[in-house]
XYZ file of C-alpha atoms in Angstrom:
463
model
C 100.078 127.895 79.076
C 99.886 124.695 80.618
C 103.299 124.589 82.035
C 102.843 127.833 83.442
C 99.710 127.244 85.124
C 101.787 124.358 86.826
C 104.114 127.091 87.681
C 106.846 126.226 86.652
C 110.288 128.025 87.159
C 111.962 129.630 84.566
C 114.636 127.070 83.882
C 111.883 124.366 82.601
C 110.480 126.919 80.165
C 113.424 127.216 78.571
C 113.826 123.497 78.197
C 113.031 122.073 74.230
C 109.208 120.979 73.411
C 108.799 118.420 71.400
C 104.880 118.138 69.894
C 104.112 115.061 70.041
C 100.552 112.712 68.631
C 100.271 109.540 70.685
C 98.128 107.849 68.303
C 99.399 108.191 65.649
C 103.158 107.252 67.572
C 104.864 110.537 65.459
C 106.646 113.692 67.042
C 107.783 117.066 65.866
C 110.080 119.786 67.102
C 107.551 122.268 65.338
C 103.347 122.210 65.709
C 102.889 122.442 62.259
C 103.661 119.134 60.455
C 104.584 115.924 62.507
C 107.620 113.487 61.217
C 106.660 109.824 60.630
C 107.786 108.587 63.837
C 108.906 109.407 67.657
C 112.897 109.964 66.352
C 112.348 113.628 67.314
C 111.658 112.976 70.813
C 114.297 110.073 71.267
C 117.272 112.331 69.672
C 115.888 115.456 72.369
C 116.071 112.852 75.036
C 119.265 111.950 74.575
C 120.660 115.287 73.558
C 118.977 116.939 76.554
C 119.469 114.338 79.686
C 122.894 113.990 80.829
C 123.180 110.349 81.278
C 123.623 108.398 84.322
C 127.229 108.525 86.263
C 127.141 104.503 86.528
C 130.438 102.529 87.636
C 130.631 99.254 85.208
C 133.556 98.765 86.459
C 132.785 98.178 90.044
C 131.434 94.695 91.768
C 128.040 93.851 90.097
C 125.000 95.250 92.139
C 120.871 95.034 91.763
C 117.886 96.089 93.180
C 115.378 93.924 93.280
C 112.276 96.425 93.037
C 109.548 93.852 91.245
C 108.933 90.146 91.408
C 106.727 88.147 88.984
C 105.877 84.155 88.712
C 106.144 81.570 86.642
C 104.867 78.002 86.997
C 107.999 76.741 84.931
C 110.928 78.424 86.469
C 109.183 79.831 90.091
C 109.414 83.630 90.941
C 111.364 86.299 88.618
C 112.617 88.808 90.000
C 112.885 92.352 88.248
C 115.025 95.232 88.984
C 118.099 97.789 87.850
C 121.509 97.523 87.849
C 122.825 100.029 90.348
C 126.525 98.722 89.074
C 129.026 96.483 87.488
C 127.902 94.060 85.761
C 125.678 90.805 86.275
C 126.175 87.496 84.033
C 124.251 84.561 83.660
C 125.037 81.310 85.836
C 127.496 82.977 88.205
C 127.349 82.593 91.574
C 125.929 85.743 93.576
C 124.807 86.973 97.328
C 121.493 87.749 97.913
C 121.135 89.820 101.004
C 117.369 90.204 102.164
C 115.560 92.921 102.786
C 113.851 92.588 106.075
C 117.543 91.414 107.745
C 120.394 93.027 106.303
C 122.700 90.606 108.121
C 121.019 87.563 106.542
C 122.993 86.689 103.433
C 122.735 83.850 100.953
C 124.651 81.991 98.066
C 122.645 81.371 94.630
C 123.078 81.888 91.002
C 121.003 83.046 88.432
C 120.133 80.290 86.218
C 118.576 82.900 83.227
C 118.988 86.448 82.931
C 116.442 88.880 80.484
C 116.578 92.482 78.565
C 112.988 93.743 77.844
C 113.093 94.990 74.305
C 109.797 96.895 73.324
C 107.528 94.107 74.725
C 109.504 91.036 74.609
C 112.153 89.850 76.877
C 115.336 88.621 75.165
C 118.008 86.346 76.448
C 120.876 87.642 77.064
C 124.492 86.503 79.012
C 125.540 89.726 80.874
C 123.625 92.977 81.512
C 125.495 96.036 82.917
C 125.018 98.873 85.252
C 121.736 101.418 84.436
C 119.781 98.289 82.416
C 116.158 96.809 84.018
C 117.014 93.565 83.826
C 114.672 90.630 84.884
C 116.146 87.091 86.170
C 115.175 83.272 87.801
C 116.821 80.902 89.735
C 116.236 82.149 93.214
C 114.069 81.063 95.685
C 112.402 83.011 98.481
C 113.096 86.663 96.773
C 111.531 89.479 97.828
C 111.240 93.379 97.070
C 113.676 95.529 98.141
C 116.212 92.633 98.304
C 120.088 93.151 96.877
C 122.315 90.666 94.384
C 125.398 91.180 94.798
C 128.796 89.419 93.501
C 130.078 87.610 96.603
C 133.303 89.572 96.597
C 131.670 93.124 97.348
C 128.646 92.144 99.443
C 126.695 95.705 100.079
C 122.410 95.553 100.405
C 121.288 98.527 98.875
C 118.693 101.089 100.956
C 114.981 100.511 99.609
C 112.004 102.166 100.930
C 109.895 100.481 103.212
C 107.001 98.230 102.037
C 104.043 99.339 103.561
C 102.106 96.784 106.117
C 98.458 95.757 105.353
C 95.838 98.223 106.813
C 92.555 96.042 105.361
C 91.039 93.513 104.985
C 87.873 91.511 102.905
C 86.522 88.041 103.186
C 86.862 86.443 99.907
C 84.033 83.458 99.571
C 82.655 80.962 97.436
C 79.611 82.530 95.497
C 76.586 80.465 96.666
C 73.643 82.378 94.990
C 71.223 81.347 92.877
C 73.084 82.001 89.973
C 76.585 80.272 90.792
C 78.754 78.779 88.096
C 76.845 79.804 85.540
C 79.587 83.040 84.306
C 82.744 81.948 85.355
C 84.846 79.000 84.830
C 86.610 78.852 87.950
C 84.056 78.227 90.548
C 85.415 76.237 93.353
C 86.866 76.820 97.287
C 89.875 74.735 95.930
C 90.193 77.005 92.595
C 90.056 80.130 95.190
C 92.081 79.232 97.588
C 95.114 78.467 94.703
C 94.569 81.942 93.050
C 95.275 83.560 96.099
C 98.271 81.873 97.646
C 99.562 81.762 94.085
C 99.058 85.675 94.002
C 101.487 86.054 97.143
C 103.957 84.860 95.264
C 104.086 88.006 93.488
C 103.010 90.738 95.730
C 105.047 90.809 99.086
C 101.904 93.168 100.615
C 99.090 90.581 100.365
C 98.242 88.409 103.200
C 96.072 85.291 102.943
C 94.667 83.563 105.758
C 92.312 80.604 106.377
C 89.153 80.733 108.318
C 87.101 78.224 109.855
C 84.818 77.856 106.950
C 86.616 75.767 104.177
C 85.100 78.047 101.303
C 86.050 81.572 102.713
C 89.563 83.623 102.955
C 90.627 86.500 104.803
C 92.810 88.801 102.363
C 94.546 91.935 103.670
C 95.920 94.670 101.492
C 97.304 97.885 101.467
C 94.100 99.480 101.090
C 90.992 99.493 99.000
C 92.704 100.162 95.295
C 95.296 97.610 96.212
C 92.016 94.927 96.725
C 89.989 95.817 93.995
C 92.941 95.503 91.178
C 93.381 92.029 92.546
C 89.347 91.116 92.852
C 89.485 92.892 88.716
C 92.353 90.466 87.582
C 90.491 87.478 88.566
C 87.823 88.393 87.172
C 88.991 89.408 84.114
C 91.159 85.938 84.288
C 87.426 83.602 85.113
C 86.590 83.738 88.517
C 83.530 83.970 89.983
C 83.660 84.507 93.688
C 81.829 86.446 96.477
C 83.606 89.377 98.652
C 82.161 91.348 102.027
C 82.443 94.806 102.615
C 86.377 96.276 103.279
C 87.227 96.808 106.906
C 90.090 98.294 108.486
C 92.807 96.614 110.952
C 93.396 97.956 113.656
C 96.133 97.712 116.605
C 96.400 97.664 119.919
C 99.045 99.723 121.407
C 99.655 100.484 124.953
C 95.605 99.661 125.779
C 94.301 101.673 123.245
C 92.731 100.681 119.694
C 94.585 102.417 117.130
C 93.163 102.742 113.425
C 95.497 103.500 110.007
C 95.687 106.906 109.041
C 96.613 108.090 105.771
C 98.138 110.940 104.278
C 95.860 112.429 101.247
C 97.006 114.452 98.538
C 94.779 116.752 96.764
C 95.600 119.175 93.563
C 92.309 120.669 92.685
C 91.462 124.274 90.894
C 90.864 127.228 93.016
C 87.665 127.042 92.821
C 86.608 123.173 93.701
C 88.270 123.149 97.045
C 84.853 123.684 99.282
C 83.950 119.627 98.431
C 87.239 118.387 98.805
C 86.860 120.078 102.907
C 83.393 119.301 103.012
C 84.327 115.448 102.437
C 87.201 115.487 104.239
C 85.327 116.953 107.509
C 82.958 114.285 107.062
C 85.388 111.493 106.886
C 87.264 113.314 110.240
C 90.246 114.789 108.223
C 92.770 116.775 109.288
C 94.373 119.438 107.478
C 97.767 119.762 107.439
C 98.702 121.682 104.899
C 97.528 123.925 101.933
C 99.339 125.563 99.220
C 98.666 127.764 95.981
C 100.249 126.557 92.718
C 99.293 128.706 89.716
C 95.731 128.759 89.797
C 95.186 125.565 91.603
C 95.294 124.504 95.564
C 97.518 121.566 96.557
C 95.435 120.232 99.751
C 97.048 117.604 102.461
C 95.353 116.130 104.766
C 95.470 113.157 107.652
C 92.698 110.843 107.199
C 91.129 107.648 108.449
C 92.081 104.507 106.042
C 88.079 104.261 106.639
C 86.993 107.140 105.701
C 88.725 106.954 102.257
C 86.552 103.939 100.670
C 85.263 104.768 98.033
C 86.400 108.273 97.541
C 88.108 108.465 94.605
C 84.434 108.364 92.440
C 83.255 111.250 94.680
C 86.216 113.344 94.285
C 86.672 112.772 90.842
C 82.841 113.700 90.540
C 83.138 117.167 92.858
C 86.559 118.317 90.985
C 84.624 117.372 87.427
C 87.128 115.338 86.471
C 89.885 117.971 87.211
C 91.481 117.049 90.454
C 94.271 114.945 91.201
C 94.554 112.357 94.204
C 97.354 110.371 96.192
C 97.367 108.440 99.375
C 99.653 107.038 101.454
C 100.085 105.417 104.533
C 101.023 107.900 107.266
C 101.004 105.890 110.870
C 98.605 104.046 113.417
C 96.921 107.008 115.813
C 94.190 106.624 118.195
C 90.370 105.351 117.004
C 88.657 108.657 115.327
C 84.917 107.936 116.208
C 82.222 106.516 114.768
C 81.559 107.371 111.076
C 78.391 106.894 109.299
C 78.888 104.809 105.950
C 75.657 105.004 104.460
C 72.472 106.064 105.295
C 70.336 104.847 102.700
C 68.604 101.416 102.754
C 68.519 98.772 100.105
C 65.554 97.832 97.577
C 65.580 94.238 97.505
C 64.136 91.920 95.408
C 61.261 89.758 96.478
C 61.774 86.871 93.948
C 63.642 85.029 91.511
C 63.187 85.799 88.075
C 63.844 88.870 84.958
C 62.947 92.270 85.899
C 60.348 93.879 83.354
C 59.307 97.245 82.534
C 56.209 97.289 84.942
C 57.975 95.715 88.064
C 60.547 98.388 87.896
C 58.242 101.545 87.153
C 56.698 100.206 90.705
C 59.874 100.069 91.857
C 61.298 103.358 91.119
C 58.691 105.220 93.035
C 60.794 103.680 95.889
C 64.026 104.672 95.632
C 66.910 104.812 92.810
C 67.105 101.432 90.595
C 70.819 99.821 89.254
C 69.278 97.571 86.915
C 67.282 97.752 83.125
C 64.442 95.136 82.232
C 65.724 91.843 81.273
C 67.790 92.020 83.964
C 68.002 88.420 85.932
C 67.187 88.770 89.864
C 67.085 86.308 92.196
C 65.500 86.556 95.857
C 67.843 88.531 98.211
C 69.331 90.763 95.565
C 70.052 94.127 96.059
C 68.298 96.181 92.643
C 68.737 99.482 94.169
C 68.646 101.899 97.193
C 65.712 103.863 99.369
C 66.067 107.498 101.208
C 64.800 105.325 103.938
C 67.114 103.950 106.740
C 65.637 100.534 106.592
C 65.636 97.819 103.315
C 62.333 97.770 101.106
C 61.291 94.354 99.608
C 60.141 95.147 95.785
C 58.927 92.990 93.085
C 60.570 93.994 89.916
C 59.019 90.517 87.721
C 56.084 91.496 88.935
C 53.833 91.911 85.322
C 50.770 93.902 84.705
C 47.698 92.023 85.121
C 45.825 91.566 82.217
C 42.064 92.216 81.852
C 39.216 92.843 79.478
C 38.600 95.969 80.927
C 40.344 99.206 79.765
C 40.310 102.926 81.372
C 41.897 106.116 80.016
C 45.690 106.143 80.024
C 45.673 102.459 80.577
C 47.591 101.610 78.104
C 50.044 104.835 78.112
C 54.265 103.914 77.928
C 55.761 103.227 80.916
C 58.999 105.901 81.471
C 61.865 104.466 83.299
C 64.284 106.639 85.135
C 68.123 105.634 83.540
C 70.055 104.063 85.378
C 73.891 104.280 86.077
C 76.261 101.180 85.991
C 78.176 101.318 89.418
C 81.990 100.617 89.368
C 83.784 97.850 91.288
C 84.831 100.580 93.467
C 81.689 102.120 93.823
C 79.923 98.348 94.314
C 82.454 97.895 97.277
C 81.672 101.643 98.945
C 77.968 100.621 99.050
C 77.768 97.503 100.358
C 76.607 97.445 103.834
C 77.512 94.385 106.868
C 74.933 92.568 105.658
C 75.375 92.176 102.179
C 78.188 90.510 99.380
C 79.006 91.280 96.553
C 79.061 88.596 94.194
C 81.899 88.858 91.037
C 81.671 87.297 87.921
C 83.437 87.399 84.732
C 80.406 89.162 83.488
C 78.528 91.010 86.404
C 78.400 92.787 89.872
C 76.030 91.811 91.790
C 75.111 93.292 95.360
C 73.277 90.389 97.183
C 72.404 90.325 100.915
C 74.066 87.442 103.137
C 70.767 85.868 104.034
C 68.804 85.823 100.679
C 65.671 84.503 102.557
C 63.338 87.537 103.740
C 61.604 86.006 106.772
C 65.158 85.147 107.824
C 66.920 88.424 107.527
C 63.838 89.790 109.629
C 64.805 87.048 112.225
C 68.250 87.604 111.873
C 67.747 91.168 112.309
C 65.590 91.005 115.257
C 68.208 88.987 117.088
C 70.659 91.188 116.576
C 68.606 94.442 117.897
C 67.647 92.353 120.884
C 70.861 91.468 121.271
C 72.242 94.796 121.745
């Protein structure tokens, strides 16, 4: 039923099912009892899928299609053997990607199989295996080895240019270095030129501040996996809202576009237009499959931050989405971000029961009592347009005197943990949001009150 609702053609219903129980890592070629292992599906596999029509016989040729580093032997590259065969410590070309006519001399010093999850030395690898390999310097993506007597770069699809960009900063807050273990400018600044060692995308740049970076990407997604990794790795850093790069061309201030893919049911396809209107998409295409709508549209690299939670939440969970980068056009407009304001908090300290049942009756709360706050951090949003100072450690005041329903529980609304994603969709120009090992924390640039008044009046006056 579920192939057919994927319509599929009548040649890939006839093809073998295999019934198959990923936790328990058994298949069967009947739903009724399962075998012991996956041997059912391997021996379809193979009986099924013609293999390959490689030439081992022909001058040794790879694709370099990964790279990886490694502190001991520098950057590894990984890729498939499009033919012949490759051998440890013999001399090869490397032509690059960017200049087919530049070619250069090396050798690979050690040369790897991946078997299940380890990688095993090994002294030759021939034409249809992944092989991955060290010993030369300054490889990139999409570059060729070949054997020096057949020297042929091999066509690779072109890696897609940076279209934002995020300041990456020491955290300063109240509460710096106390979750993560790697804490300093000079700590940052090494995880991020070491990460460009591995991802030909990424661009790093200095600013004039010693303790901030300017990162570019591919998009949001590509960002946030890298702001998750160090995390997850100890790093406790700061990061401002995601902004778009834009071009110049012929006078005129050009933004990225991007292509969106949408595969959504029949019947969820009103949000997915609604959104897209909003975030001045263009639709380019729309086609019926089965029962569900395959929507493409053109949209502003802009308009897609934070999306994916939204869409996710209008298709319940049913849609699928893909973007790509389409081309530079001409600036779309102006597009409201947010409207809502911030409820920040008016001092350092732990939140508790009372200071947030105050606080509710202003807006929608991300934290729980026992939550630490300091002054200047953001604990939740208003309707309003403008930012509401709240005091969630402020406790009830105690007294002798008692009145009906004094005493009654307190009922807190609950509150929902945002994502990293959805933390970097919210934050507004003037706010960070501060990354630890063990929290997200939305903060506003100037923690001070008075000053962010003063700061904010300056700015109106000087528009």
């Amino acid at each position: 039923l579920l192939i057919m609702e994927l319509d599929a053609t009548d040649e890939q219903l006839d093809s073998p099912i295999v019934y198959c129980c990923g936790r328990q890592g058994t298949a069967s070629l009947t739903p009724d009892k399962q075998e012991e292992n996956l041997n059912p599906l391997f021996d379809t596999i193979l009986e099924s899928i013609p293999p390959m029509d490689l030439d081992i016989d022909a001058p040794g040729q790879l694709l370099v299609s990964c790279i990886d580093y490694n502190e001991f032997v520098g950057r590894i590259g990984i890729g498939r053997i499009e033919r012949g065969t490759i051998r440890a410590n013999e001399n090869v070309t490397l032509c690059n990607y960017n200049d087919g006519k530049v070619k250069t001399n090396c050798r690979i010093v050690n040369l790897y199989q991946i078997e299940g999850l380890e990688k095993v030395l090994v002294p030759e690898a021939k034409a249809g295996d992944i092989v991955t390999f060290s010993g030369i310097e300054g490889l990139s993506i999409g570059d060729t080895v070949c054997e020096p007597t057949c020297v042929e770069p091999v066509q690779f699809v072109k890696i897609e240019e940076p279209t934002v960009e995020m300041t990456f900063s020491v955290n300063d807050s109240p509460f710096a270095g106390k979750e993560g273990k790697f804490v300093t400018s000079r700590q940052l600044r090494d995880r991020l030129y070491k990460e460009l060692l591995r991802d030909v995308s990424l661009r790093v740049n200095d600013t004039d501040s010693a303790d901030s970076f300017r990162v570019c990407g591919r998009g949001e997604m590509h960002l946030s996996i890298l702001i998750e990794t160090m995390r997850r790795e100890g790093y406790e850093f700061q990061v401002s809202t995601p902004k778009v790069l834009y071009k110049e061309i012929d006078g005129v201030v050009h933004e990225p576009i991007e292509r969106f893919l949408a595969d959504v049911p029949e019947d969820m396809t009103g949000p997915v237009f609604s959104a897209m209107g909003n975030r001045k998409g263009t639709l380019v295409q729309m086609n019926a499959i089965g029962n569900r709508m395959r929507l493409e549209f053109t949209v502003p690299s802009r308009g897609l931050f934070g999306y994916k939670s939204e869409f996710l939440t209008d298709t319940k969970g049913q849609g699928i989405m893909n973007t790509i980068f389409y081309s530079y056009e001409p600036y779309k407009g102006d597009m409201q971000r947010r409207t809502t304001g911030s409820l920040v908090a008016f001092e350092t300290g732990e939140a508790v029961t009372y200071g947030l049942f105050n606080a509710q009756g202003r807006g929608n709360l991300f934290i729980t009592p026992g939550t630490p706050v300091y002054q200047g951090m953001v604990v939740g949003y208003t309707n309003l347009s403008d930012d509401i100072n709240v005091n969630v450690c402020k406790t009830k005041h105690l007294t002798n005197t008692r009145s009906s329903g004094s005493d009654d529980a307190l009922t807190l609304v609950p509150v929902s943990k945002m994502s990293l994603e959805e933390c970097l969709e919210f934050i507004a120009e003037d706010e960070l949001l501060e990354v630890t090992p063990k929290s997200l924390r939305i903060r506003k640039r100037i923690l001070d009150s008075e000053l962010r008044a003063k700061a904010r009046a300056k700015e109106k006056a000087a528009k």
